[in-house]
């Protein structure tokens, strides 16, 4: 099963993708997580990506596509995957489509997590992220057992550099102009499913599972 998570920054793509990955035993692939891991490890890719990410801008398609196609060609992806944060532009979606087509394959579901901008801004300031395993917490809604420490891998939790209020607003603007058109793109391909992202995360997950089962 090949799934794409769509939705604005902070809609809950990462949170739901992790849960889907665990339930359906398919890898969770987040381009944002890949970039953050590279920034943390001081790689050349990380240095390049950080220039854009810190401003709330998209990393250029060419770079992002290369990384994604490389990742999905790994052996753990043969049974499918859940993509979180990719594609984010029409050209990215077209490249992915084309690559899958060549394999006689296609995306099964594009799940759009629908949520208003106002809800997002308040959610982001409370988010805490683990840069080691990609787990996400929230100071009010998903509290780790030990404050500031990831339940899953024991690493320190941080406030992401791009979660400052002004960067979040920029990311939302970029989302509306460059990423939102993907909703129509996947609607036309008849694989789009929308869920209400303002509900409690367990309810959002239930809605997604009903669509997938
Ligand atoms: P990325 O890491 O993908 O960030 P994003 O899309 O902005 O999305 P977020 O990770 O911020 O939000 P999310 O939807 O995953 O929400 P989460 O589950 O954490 O990308 C970062 C940057 O990398 C981009 O800006 C760009 O520069 C670059 N990049 C990445 N991919 C790229 C690409 N393909 N092309 C070009 N550039 C790319 O949830 C948010 C918070 O809310 C959490 O604290 C969570 O605990 C909480 N929460 C979740 N669900 C609920 C709920 N139902 N109720 C209450 N709280 C909830
Ligand atoms: Mg995320």
PDB file of C-alpha atoms and ligand atoms in Angstrom:
ATOM      1  CA  UNK A   1       0.000   0.000   0.000  1.00  0.00           C
ATOM      2  CA  UNK A   2       1.442   3.354  -1.072  1.00  0.00           C
ATOM      3  CA  UNK A   3       0.075   6.325   0.807  1.00  0.00           C
ATOM      4  CA  UNK A   4       0.712  10.060   0.635  1.00  0.00           C
ATOM      5  CA  UNK A   5      -0.097  12.362   3.541  1.00  0.00           C
ATOM      6  CA  UNK A   6      -1.250  15.817   2.487  1.00  0.00           C
ATOM      7  CA  UNK A   7      -1.985  18.767   4.726  1.00  0.00           C
ATOM      8  CA  UNK A   8      -0.658  22.083   5.956  1.00  0.00           C
ATOM      9  CA  UNK A   9       2.361  22.301   8.271  1.00  0.00           C
ATOM     10  CA  UNK A  10       1.197  21.122  11.674  1.00  0.00           C
ATOM     11  CA  UNK A  11      -1.911  19.361  10.360  1.00  0.00           C
ATOM     12  CA  UNK A  12      -0.695  16.130  11.939  1.00  0.00           C
ATOM     13  CA  UNK A  13       0.868  14.390   8.926  1.00  0.00           C
ATOM     14  CA  UNK A  14       3.836  13.097  10.894  1.00  0.00           C
ATOM     15  CA  UNK A  15       1.737  12.028  13.877  1.00  0.00           C
ATOM     16  CA  UNK A  16      -0.706  10.045  11.727  1.00  0.00           C
ATOM     17  CA  UNK A  17       1.967   8.676   9.368  1.00  0.00           C
ATOM     18  CA  UNK A  18       3.800   7.134  12.338  1.00  0.00           C
ATOM     19  CA  UNK A  19       0.609   5.429  13.496  1.00  0.00           C
ATOM     20  CA  UNK A  20      -0.187   4.179   9.974  1.00  0.00           C
ATOM     21  CA  UNK A  21       3.361   2.876   9.646  1.00  0.00           C
ATOM     22  CA  UNK A  22       3.056   0.872  12.867  1.00  0.00           C
ATOM     23  CA  UNK A  23      -0.382  -0.555  12.130  1.00  0.00           C
ATOM     24  CA  UNK A  24       0.178  -1.469   8.481  1.00  0.00           C
ATOM     25  CA  UNK A  25       3.880  -2.370   8.764  1.00  0.00           C
ATOM     26  CA  UNK A  26       5.083  -0.025   6.052  1.00  0.00           C
ATOM     27  CA  UNK A  27       7.937   2.481   6.445  1.00  0.00           C
ATOM     28  CA  UNK A  28       7.163   6.092   7.327  1.00  0.00           C
ATOM     29  CA  UNK A  29       9.178   8.345   5.033  1.00  0.00           C
ATOM     30  CA  UNK A  30       9.332  12.032   5.901  1.00  0.00           C
ATOM     31  CA  UNK A  31      11.476  14.304   3.741  1.00  0.00           C
ATOM     32  CA  UNK A  32      11.456  16.825   6.592  1.00  0.00           C
ATOM     33  CA  UNK A  33      12.866  14.173   8.972  1.00  0.00           C
ATOM     34  CA  UNK A  34      15.519  13.211   6.417  1.00  0.00           C
ATOM     35  CA  UNK A  35      16.585  16.854   6.098  1.00  0.00           C
ATOM     36  CA  UNK A  36      16.607  17.385   9.882  1.00  0.00           C
ATOM     37  CA  UNK A  37      18.698  14.253  10.428  1.00  0.00           C
ATOM     38  CA  UNK A  38      21.190  15.596   7.873  1.00  0.00           C
ATOM     39  CA  UNK A  39      21.279  19.001   9.553  1.00  0.00           C
ATOM     40  CA  UNK A  40      21.908  17.313  12.896  1.00  0.00           C
ATOM     41  CA  UNK A  41      24.748  15.254  11.414  1.00  0.00           C
ATOM     42  CA  UNK A  42      26.260  18.279   9.673  1.00  0.00           C
ATOM     43  CA  UNK A  43      26.166  16.798   6.169  1.00  0.00           C
ATOM     44  CA  UNK A  44      26.430  18.839   2.978  1.00  0.00           C
ATOM     45  CA  UNK A  45      22.790  18.035   2.193  1.00  0.00           C
ATOM     46  CA  UNK A  46      21.803  19.293   5.660  1.00  0.00           C
ATOM     47  CA  UNK A  47      23.669  22.589   5.203  1.00  0.00           C
ATOM     48  CA  UNK A  48      21.954  23.140   1.856  1.00  0.00           C
ATOM     49  CA  UNK A  49      18.460  22.242   3.113  1.00  0.00           C
ATOM     50  CA  UNK A  50      18.766  24.376   6.269  1.00  0.00           C
ATOM     51  CA  UNK A  51      19.151  27.542   4.174  1.00  0.00           C
ATOM     52  CA  UNK A  52      15.593  27.077   2.915  1.00  0.00           C
ATOM     53  CA  UNK A  53      13.977  25.408   5.908  1.00  0.00           C
ATOM     54  CA  UNK A  54      14.904  28.155   8.369  1.00  0.00           C
ATOM     55  CA  UNK A  55      13.122  30.660   6.154  1.00  0.00           C
ATOM     56  CA  UNK A  56      10.023  28.504   5.847  1.00  0.00           C
ATOM     57  CA  UNK A  57      10.733  27.942   2.141  1.00  0.00           C
ATOM     58  CA  UNK A  58      10.742  24.674   0.222  1.00  0.00           C
ATOM     59  CA  UNK A  59      14.006  22.920  -0.512  1.00  0.00           C
ATOM     60  CA  UNK A  60      14.462  22.898  -4.337  1.00  0.00           C
ATOM     61  CA  UNK A  61      12.594  20.111  -6.145  1.00  0.00           C
ATOM     62  CA  UNK A  62      15.689  18.691  -7.768  1.00  0.00           C
ATOM     63  CA  UNK A  63      17.395  17.951  -4.463  1.00  0.00           C
ATOM     64  CA  UNK A  64      14.247  16.713  -2.724  1.00  0.00           C
ATOM     65  CA  UNK A  65      13.194  14.405  -5.551  1.00  0.00           C
ATOM     66  CA  UNK A  66      16.604  12.786  -5.732  1.00  0.00           C
ATOM     67  CA  UNK A  67      16.556  11.982  -2.032  1.00  0.00           C
ATOM     68  CA  UNK A  68      13.020  10.658  -2.085  1.00  0.00           C
ATOM     69  CA  UNK A  69      13.473   8.415  -5.119  1.00  0.00           C
ATOM     70  CA  UNK A  70      16.624   7.034  -3.591  1.00  0.00           C
ATOM     71  CA  UNK A  71      14.815   6.298  -0.322  1.00  0.00           C
ATOM     72  CA  UNK A  72      11.807   4.536  -1.901  1.00  0.00           C
ATOM     73  CA  UNK A  73      14.101   2.294  -3.913  1.00  0.00           C
ATOM     74  CA  UNK A  74      15.236   0.652  -0.661  1.00  0.00           C
ATOM     75  CA  UNK A  75      14.228  -2.924  -0.067  1.00  0.00           C
ATOM     76  CA  UNK A  76      11.967  -2.068   2.889  1.00  0.00           C
ATOM     77  CA  UNK A  77       9.665  -0.205   0.466  1.00  0.00           C
ATOM     78  CA  UNK A  78       8.638  -3.158  -1.698  1.00  0.00           C
ATOM     79  CA  UNK A  79       5.347  -3.641   0.203  1.00  0.00           C
ATOM     80  CA  UNK A  80       4.616   0.089   0.182  1.00  0.00           C
ATOM     81  CA  UNK A  81       5.206   3.158   2.324  1.00  0.00           C
ATOM     82  CA  UNK A  82       3.599   6.211   3.796  1.00  0.00           C
ATOM     83  CA  UNK A  83       5.061   9.468   2.481  1.00  0.00           C
ATOM     84  CA  UNK A  84       4.891  12.462   4.811  1.00  0.00           C
ATOM     85  CA  UNK A  85       5.837  15.861   3.391  1.00  0.00           C
ATOM     86  CA  UNK A  86       6.375  14.597  -0.148  1.00  0.00           C
ATOM     87  CA  UNK A  87       5.246  15.535  -2.736  1.00  0.00           C
ATOM     88  CA  UNK A  88       4.878  19.205  -1.930  1.00  0.00           C
ATOM     89  CA  UNK A  89       4.746  20.666  -5.428  1.00  0.00           C
ATOM     90  CA  UNK A  90       3.108  19.571  -8.679  1.00  0.00           C
ATOM     91  CA  UNK A  91       6.514  18.850 -10.314  1.00  0.00           C
ATOM     92  CA  UNK A  92       7.422  16.578  -7.359  1.00  0.00           C
ATOM     93  CA  UNK A  93       4.119  14.721  -7.741  1.00  0.00           C
ATOM     94  CA  UNK A  94       4.692  14.304 -11.458  1.00  0.00           C
ATOM     95  CA  UNK A  95       8.176  12.883 -10.976  1.00  0.00           C
ATOM     96  CA  UNK A  96       6.884  10.410  -8.398  1.00  0.00           C
ATOM     97  CA  UNK A  97       3.993   9.402 -10.646  1.00  0.00           C
ATOM     98  CA  UNK A  98       6.321   8.880 -13.546  1.00  0.00           C
ATOM     99  CA  UNK A  99       8.780   6.814 -11.492  1.00  0.00           C
ATOM    100  CA  UNK A 100       5.936   4.600 -10.237  1.00  0.00           C
ATOM    101  CA  UNK A 101       4.435   4.290 -13.698  1.00  0.00           C
ATOM    102  CA  UNK A 102       7.722   2.923 -14.992  1.00  0.00           C
ATOM    103  CA  UNK A 103       7.403   0.173 -12.386  1.00  0.00           C
ATOM    104  CA  UNK A 104       3.775  -0.444 -13.355  1.00  0.00           C
ATOM    105  CA  UNK A 105       2.751   0.949  -9.985  1.00  0.00           C
ATOM    106  CA  UNK A 106       0.783   3.868  -8.529  1.00  0.00           C
ATOM    107  CA  UNK A 107      -0.205   5.708  -5.358  1.00  0.00           C
ATOM    108  CA  UNK A 108      -3.186   4.038  -3.656  1.00  0.00           C
ATOM    109  CA  UNK A 109      -4.308   6.817  -1.311  1.00  0.00           C
ATOM    110  CA  UNK A 110      -3.591  10.501  -0.820  1.00  0.00           C
ATOM    111  CA  UNK A 111      -4.919  11.379   2.627  1.00  0.00           C
ATOM    112  CA  UNK A 112      -5.558  15.063   3.133  1.00  0.00           C
ATOM    113  CA  UNK A 113      -5.677  16.199   6.752  1.00  0.00           C
ATOM    114  CA  UNK A 114      -7.936  19.205   6.684  1.00  0.00           C
ATOM    115  CA  UNK A 115      -7.402  21.935   9.273  1.00  0.00           C
ATOM    116  CA  UNK A 116      -7.770  25.731   9.546  1.00  0.00           C
ATOM    117  CA  UNK A 117      -4.656  27.950   9.724  1.00  0.00           C
ATOM    118  CA  UNK A 118      -5.663  29.379  13.141  1.00  0.00           C
ATOM    119  CA  UNK A 119      -5.548  25.940  14.796  1.00  0.00           C
ATOM    120  CA  UNK A 120      -2.124  25.296  13.306  1.00  0.00           C
ATOM    121  CA  UNK A 121      -0.381  28.334  14.713  1.00  0.00           C
ATOM    122  CA  UNK A 122      -1.345  27.431  18.278  1.00  0.00           C
ATOM    123  CA  UNK A 123      -0.403  23.758  17.802  1.00  0.00           C
ATOM    124  CA  UNK A 124       3.081  24.456  16.515  1.00  0.00           C
ATOM    125  CA  UNK A 125       4.335  26.418  19.494  1.00  0.00           C
ATOM    126  CA  UNK A 126       3.581  23.384  21.698  1.00  0.00           C
ATOM    127  CA  UNK A 127       5.244  20.832  19.465  1.00  0.00           C
ATOM    128  CA  UNK A 128       8.396  19.070  20.652  1.00  0.00           C
ATOM    129  CA  UNK A 129      10.327  16.898  18.228  1.00  0.00           C
ATOM    130  CA  UNK A 130      12.858  14.099  18.478  1.00  0.00           C
ATOM    131  CA  UNK A 131      15.544  14.533  15.844  1.00  0.00           C
ATOM    132  CA  UNK A 132      16.829  11.005  16.356  1.00  0.00           C
ATOM    133  CA  UNK A 133      13.712   8.913  15.627  1.00  0.00           C
ATOM    134  CA  UNK A 134      11.306  11.560  14.295  1.00  0.00           C
ATOM    135  CA  UNK A 135       8.684  11.123  17.050  1.00  0.00           C
ATOM    136  CA  UNK A 136       6.553  14.176  17.762  1.00  0.00           C
ATOM    137  CA  UNK A 137       5.071  15.321  21.062  1.00  0.00           C
ATOM    138  CA  UNK A 138       3.010  18.249  22.262  1.00  0.00           C
ATOM    139  CA  UNK A 139       3.259  20.113  25.558  1.00  0.00           C
ATOM    140  CA  UNK A 140      -0.518  19.766  26.047  1.00  0.00           C
ATOM    141  CA  UNK A 141      -1.790  16.914  23.855  1.00  0.00           C
ATOM    142  CA  UNK A 142       1.005  14.338  23.675  1.00  0.00           C
ATOM    143  CA  UNK A 143       3.137  14.572  26.777  1.00  0.00           C
ATOM    144  CA  UNK A 144       6.217  12.325  27.039  1.00  0.00           C
ATOM    145  CA  UNK A 145       6.600  10.209  30.175  1.00  0.00           C
ATOM    146  CA  UNK A 146       9.777  12.084  31.138  1.00  0.00           C
ATOM    147  CA  UNK A 147       9.768  15.787  30.327  1.00  0.00           C
ATOM    148  CA  UNK A 148      12.017  16.703  27.403  1.00  0.00           C
ATOM    149  CA  UNK A 149      12.951  13.075  26.624  1.00  0.00           C
ATOM    150  CA  UNK A 150      11.649  10.903  23.773  1.00  0.00           C
ATOM    151  CA  UNK A 151       9.636   7.892  25.028  1.00  0.00           C
ATOM    152  CA  UNK A 152      10.693   5.828  22.013  1.00  0.00           C
ATOM    153  CA  UNK A 153      14.461   6.330  21.858  1.00  0.00           C
ATOM    154  CA  UNK A 154      15.492   8.347  24.932  1.00  0.00           C
ATOM    155  CA  UNK A 155      16.902  11.316  22.983  1.00  0.00           C
ATOM    156  CA  UNK A 156      16.382  14.929  23.938  1.00  0.00           C
ATOM    157  CA  UNK A 157      13.269  16.677  22.585  1.00  0.00           C
ATOM    158  CA  UNK A 158      13.622  20.063  20.921  1.00  0.00           C
ATOM    159  CA  UNK A 159      11.532  22.937  19.600  1.00  0.00           C
ATOM    160  CA  UNK A 160      12.164  22.936  15.843  1.00  0.00           C
ATOM    161  CA  UNK A 161      13.985  25.983  14.425  1.00  0.00           C
ATOM    162  CA  UNK A 162      11.182  26.484  11.911  1.00  0.00           C
ATOM    163  CA  UNK A 163       8.402  26.452  14.528  1.00  0.00           C
ATOM    164  CA  UNK A 164       8.810  30.108  15.479  1.00  0.00           C
ATOM    165  CA  UNK A 165       5.519  31.965  14.880  1.00  0.00           C
ATOM    166  CA  UNK A 166       6.783  34.076  11.949  1.00  0.00           C
ATOM    167  CA  UNK A 167       8.319  31.061  10.172  1.00  0.00           C
ATOM    168  CA  UNK A 168       5.116  29.081  10.673  1.00  0.00           C
ATOM    169  CA  UNK A 169       3.171  31.879   8.950  1.00  0.00           C
ATOM    170  CA  UNK A 170       5.608  31.793   6.035  1.00  0.00           C
ATOM    171  CA  UNK A 171       5.308  27.994   5.804  1.00  0.00           C
ATOM    172  CA  UNK A 172       1.514  28.302   5.718  1.00  0.00           C
ATOM    173  CA  UNK A 173       1.749  30.827   2.902  1.00  0.00           C
ATOM    174  CA  UNK A 174       4.085  28.529   0.957  1.00  0.00           C
ATOM    175  CA  UNK A 175       1.701  25.630   1.618  1.00  0.00           C
ATOM    176  CA  UNK A 176      -1.295  27.485   0.178  1.00  0.00           C
ATOM    177  CA  UNK A 177       0.513  28.554  -2.984  1.00  0.00           C
ATOM    178  CA  UNK A 178       2.706  25.514  -3.760  1.00  0.00           C
ATOM    179  CA  UNK A 179       1.265  22.453  -2.008  1.00  0.00           C
ATOM    180  CA  UNK A 180      -2.499  22.913  -1.827  1.00  0.00           C
ATOM    181  CA  UNK A 181      -2.866  22.418  -5.624  1.00  0.00           C
ATOM    182  CA  UNK A 182      -1.940  18.773  -4.983  1.00  0.00           C
ATOM    183  CA  UNK A 183      -5.402  18.251  -3.502  1.00  0.00           C
ATOM    184  CA  UNK A 184      -6.941  18.724  -6.960  1.00  0.00           C
ATOM    185  CA  UNK A 185      -4.108  16.749  -8.553  1.00  0.00           C
ATOM    186  CA  UNK A 186      -4.923  13.634  -6.491  1.00  0.00           C
ATOM    187  CA  UNK A 187      -8.674  14.264  -6.635  1.00  0.00           C
ATOM    188  CA  UNK A 188      -8.367  14.005 -10.417  1.00  0.00           C
ATOM    189  CA  UNK A 189      -6.537  10.717  -9.997  1.00  0.00           C
ATOM    190  CA  UNK A 190      -9.417   9.510  -7.779  1.00  0.00           C
ATOM    191  CA  UNK A 191      -7.194   8.594  -4.837  1.00  0.00           C
ATOM    192  CA  UNK A 192      -7.912  11.582  -2.576  1.00  0.00           C
ATOM    193  CA  UNK A 193      -9.466  11.034   0.867  1.00  0.00           C
ATOM    194  CA  UNK A 194     -10.006  13.888   3.303  1.00  0.00           C
ATOM    195  CA  UNK A 195     -10.194  13.688   7.086  1.00  0.00           C
ATOM    196  CA  UNK A 196     -11.013  16.335   9.681  1.00  0.00           C
ATOM    197  CA  UNK A 197      -7.692  17.210  11.340  1.00  0.00           C
ATOM    198  CA  UNK A 198      -9.214  19.280  14.138  1.00  0.00           C
ATOM    199  CA  UNK A 199     -10.500  16.157  15.908  1.00  0.00           C
ATOM    200  CA  UNK A 200      -8.554  14.359  18.633  1.00  0.00           C
ATOM    201  CA  UNK A 201      -5.635  12.456  17.133  1.00  0.00           C
ATOM    202  CA  UNK A 202      -7.098   9.020  17.992  1.00  0.00           C
ATOM    203  CA  UNK A 203     -10.292   9.997  16.162  1.00  0.00           C
ATOM    204  CA  UNK A 204      -8.370  11.229  13.148  1.00  0.00           C
ATOM    205  CA  UNK A 205      -6.518   7.905  13.090  1.00  0.00           C
ATOM    206  CA  UNK A 206      -9.770   5.950  13.337  1.00  0.00           C
ATOM    207  CA  UNK A 207     -11.143   7.869  10.376  1.00  0.00           C
ATOM    208  CA  UNK A 208      -7.997   7.107   8.361  1.00  0.00           C
ATOM    209  CA  UNK A 209      -8.094   3.388   9.222  1.00  0.00           C
ATOM    210  CA  UNK A 210     -11.741   3.191   8.119  1.00  0.00           C
ATOM    211  CA  UNK A 211     -10.679   4.606   4.755  1.00  0.00           C
ATOM    212  CA  UNK A 212      -7.746   2.218   4.396  1.00  0.00           C
ATOM    213  CA  UNK A 213      -9.376  -1.005   5.633  1.00  0.00           C
TER     214      UNK A 213
HETATM  215  P1  LIG B   1       8.184  18.964   7.344  1.00  0.00           P
HETATM  216  O1  LIG B   1       9.009  18.390   8.391  1.00  0.00           O
HETATM  217  O2  LIG B   1       7.470  18.076   6.410  1.00  0.00           O
HETATM  218  O3  LIG B   1       7.205  20.011   7.981  1.00  0.00           O
HETATM  219  P2  LIG B   1       5.696  20.448   7.636  1.00  0.00           P
HETATM  220  O4  LIG B   1       5.023  19.940   6.426  1.00  0.00           O
HETATM  221  O5  LIG B   1       5.728  21.909   7.759  1.00  0.00           O
HETATM  222  O6  LIG B   1       4.879  19.706   8.606  1.00  0.00           O
HETATM  223  P3  LIG B   1       5.155  19.542  10.103  1.00  0.00           P
HETATM  224  O7  LIG B   1       6.116  18.442  10.355  1.00  0.00           O
HETATM  225  O8  LIG B   1       5.473  20.890  10.670  1.00  0.00           O
HETATM  226  O9  LIG B   1       3.705  19.150  10.594  1.00  0.00           O
HETATM  227  P4  LIG B   1       2.947  17.765  10.587  1.00  0.00           P
HETATM  228  O10 LIG B   1       1.781  17.866   9.662  1.00  0.00           O
HETATM  229  O11 LIG B   1       3.881  16.615  10.428  1.00  0.00           O
HETATM  230  O12 LIG B   1       2.348  17.811  12.038  1.00  0.00           O
HETATM  231  P5  LIG B   1       2.715  16.977  13.363  1.00  0.00           P
HETATM  232  O13 LIG B   1       2.226  15.573  13.228  1.00  0.00           O
HETATM  233  O14 LIG B   1       4.103  17.193  13.789  1.00  0.00           O
HETATM  234  O15 LIG B   1       9.098  19.952   6.451  1.00  0.00           O
HETATM  235  C1  LIG B   1       9.926  20.918   7.047  1.00  0.00           C
HETATM  236  C2  LIG B   1      10.646  21.700   5.968  1.00  0.00           C
HETATM  237  O16 LIG B   1      11.468  20.816   5.188  1.00  0.00           O
HETATM  238  C3  LIG B   1       9.762  22.400   4.943  1.00  0.00           C
HETATM  239  O17 LIG B   1       9.312  23.648   5.382  1.00  0.00           O
HETATM  240  C4  LIG B   1      10.714  22.475   3.736  1.00  0.00           C
HETATM  241  O18 LIG B   1      11.627  23.536   3.892  1.00  0.00           O
HETATM  242  C5  LIG B   1      11.482  21.165   3.831  1.00  0.00           C
HETATM  243  N1  LIG B   1      10.859  20.096   3.034  1.00  0.00           N
HETATM  244  C6  LIG B   1      10.352  18.917   3.510  1.00  0.00           C
HETATM  245  N2  LIG B   1       9.834  18.180   2.531  1.00  0.00           N
HETATM  246  C7  LIG B   1       9.998  18.896   1.385  1.00  0.00           C
HETATM  247  C8  LIG B   1       9.632  18.680   0.027  1.00  0.00           C
HETATM  248  N3  LIG B   1       8.978  17.571  -0.369  1.00  0.00           N
HETATM  249  N4  LIG B   1       9.971  19.641  -0.869  1.00  0.00           N
HETATM  250  C9  LIG B   1      10.622  20.749  -0.512  1.00  0.00           C
HETATM  251  N5  LIG B   1      10.970  21.031   0.756  1.00  0.00           N
HETATM  252  C10 LIG B   1      10.664  20.118   1.708  1.00  0.00           C
HETATM  253  O19 LIG B   1       1.722  17.718  14.365  1.00  0.00           O
HETATM  254  C11 LIG B   1       1.935  19.060  14.773  1.00  0.00           C
HETATM  255  C12 LIG B   1       1.737  19.202  16.289  1.00  0.00           C
HETATM  256  O20 LIG B   1       0.364  19.015  16.609  1.00  0.00           O
HETATM  257  C13 LIG B   1       2.510  18.165  17.112  1.00  0.00           C
HETATM  258  O21 LIG B   1       2.958  18.742  18.301  1.00  0.00           O
HETATM  259  C14 LIG B   1       1.463  17.082  17.383  1.00  0.00           C
HETATM  260  O22 LIG B   1       1.759  16.416  18.563  1.00  0.00           O
HETATM  261  C15 LIG B   1       0.187  17.885  17.473  1.00  0.00           C
HETATM  262  N6  LIG B   1      -0.968  17.183  16.951  1.00  0.00           N
HETATM  263  C16 LIG B   1      -1.033  16.374  15.855  1.00  0.00           C
HETATM  264  N7  LIG B   1      -2.291  15.935  15.646  1.00  0.00           N
HETATM  265  C17 LIG B   1      -3.047  16.509  16.634  1.00  0.00           C
HETATM  266  C18 LIG B   1      -4.456  16.462  16.969  1.00  0.00           C
HETATM  267  N8  LIG B   1      -5.317  15.774  16.210  1.00  0.00           N
HETATM  268  N9  LIG B   1      -4.858  17.191  18.030  1.00  0.00           N
HETATM  269  C19 LIG B   1      -3.977  17.918  18.764  1.00  0.00           C
HETATM  270  N10 LIG B   1      -2.639  17.976  18.522  1.00  0.00           N
HETATM  271  C20 LIG B   1      -2.187  17.291  17.464  1.00  0.00           C
HETATM  272 MG1  LIG B   2       5.972  16.445  10.225  1.00  0.00          MG
END
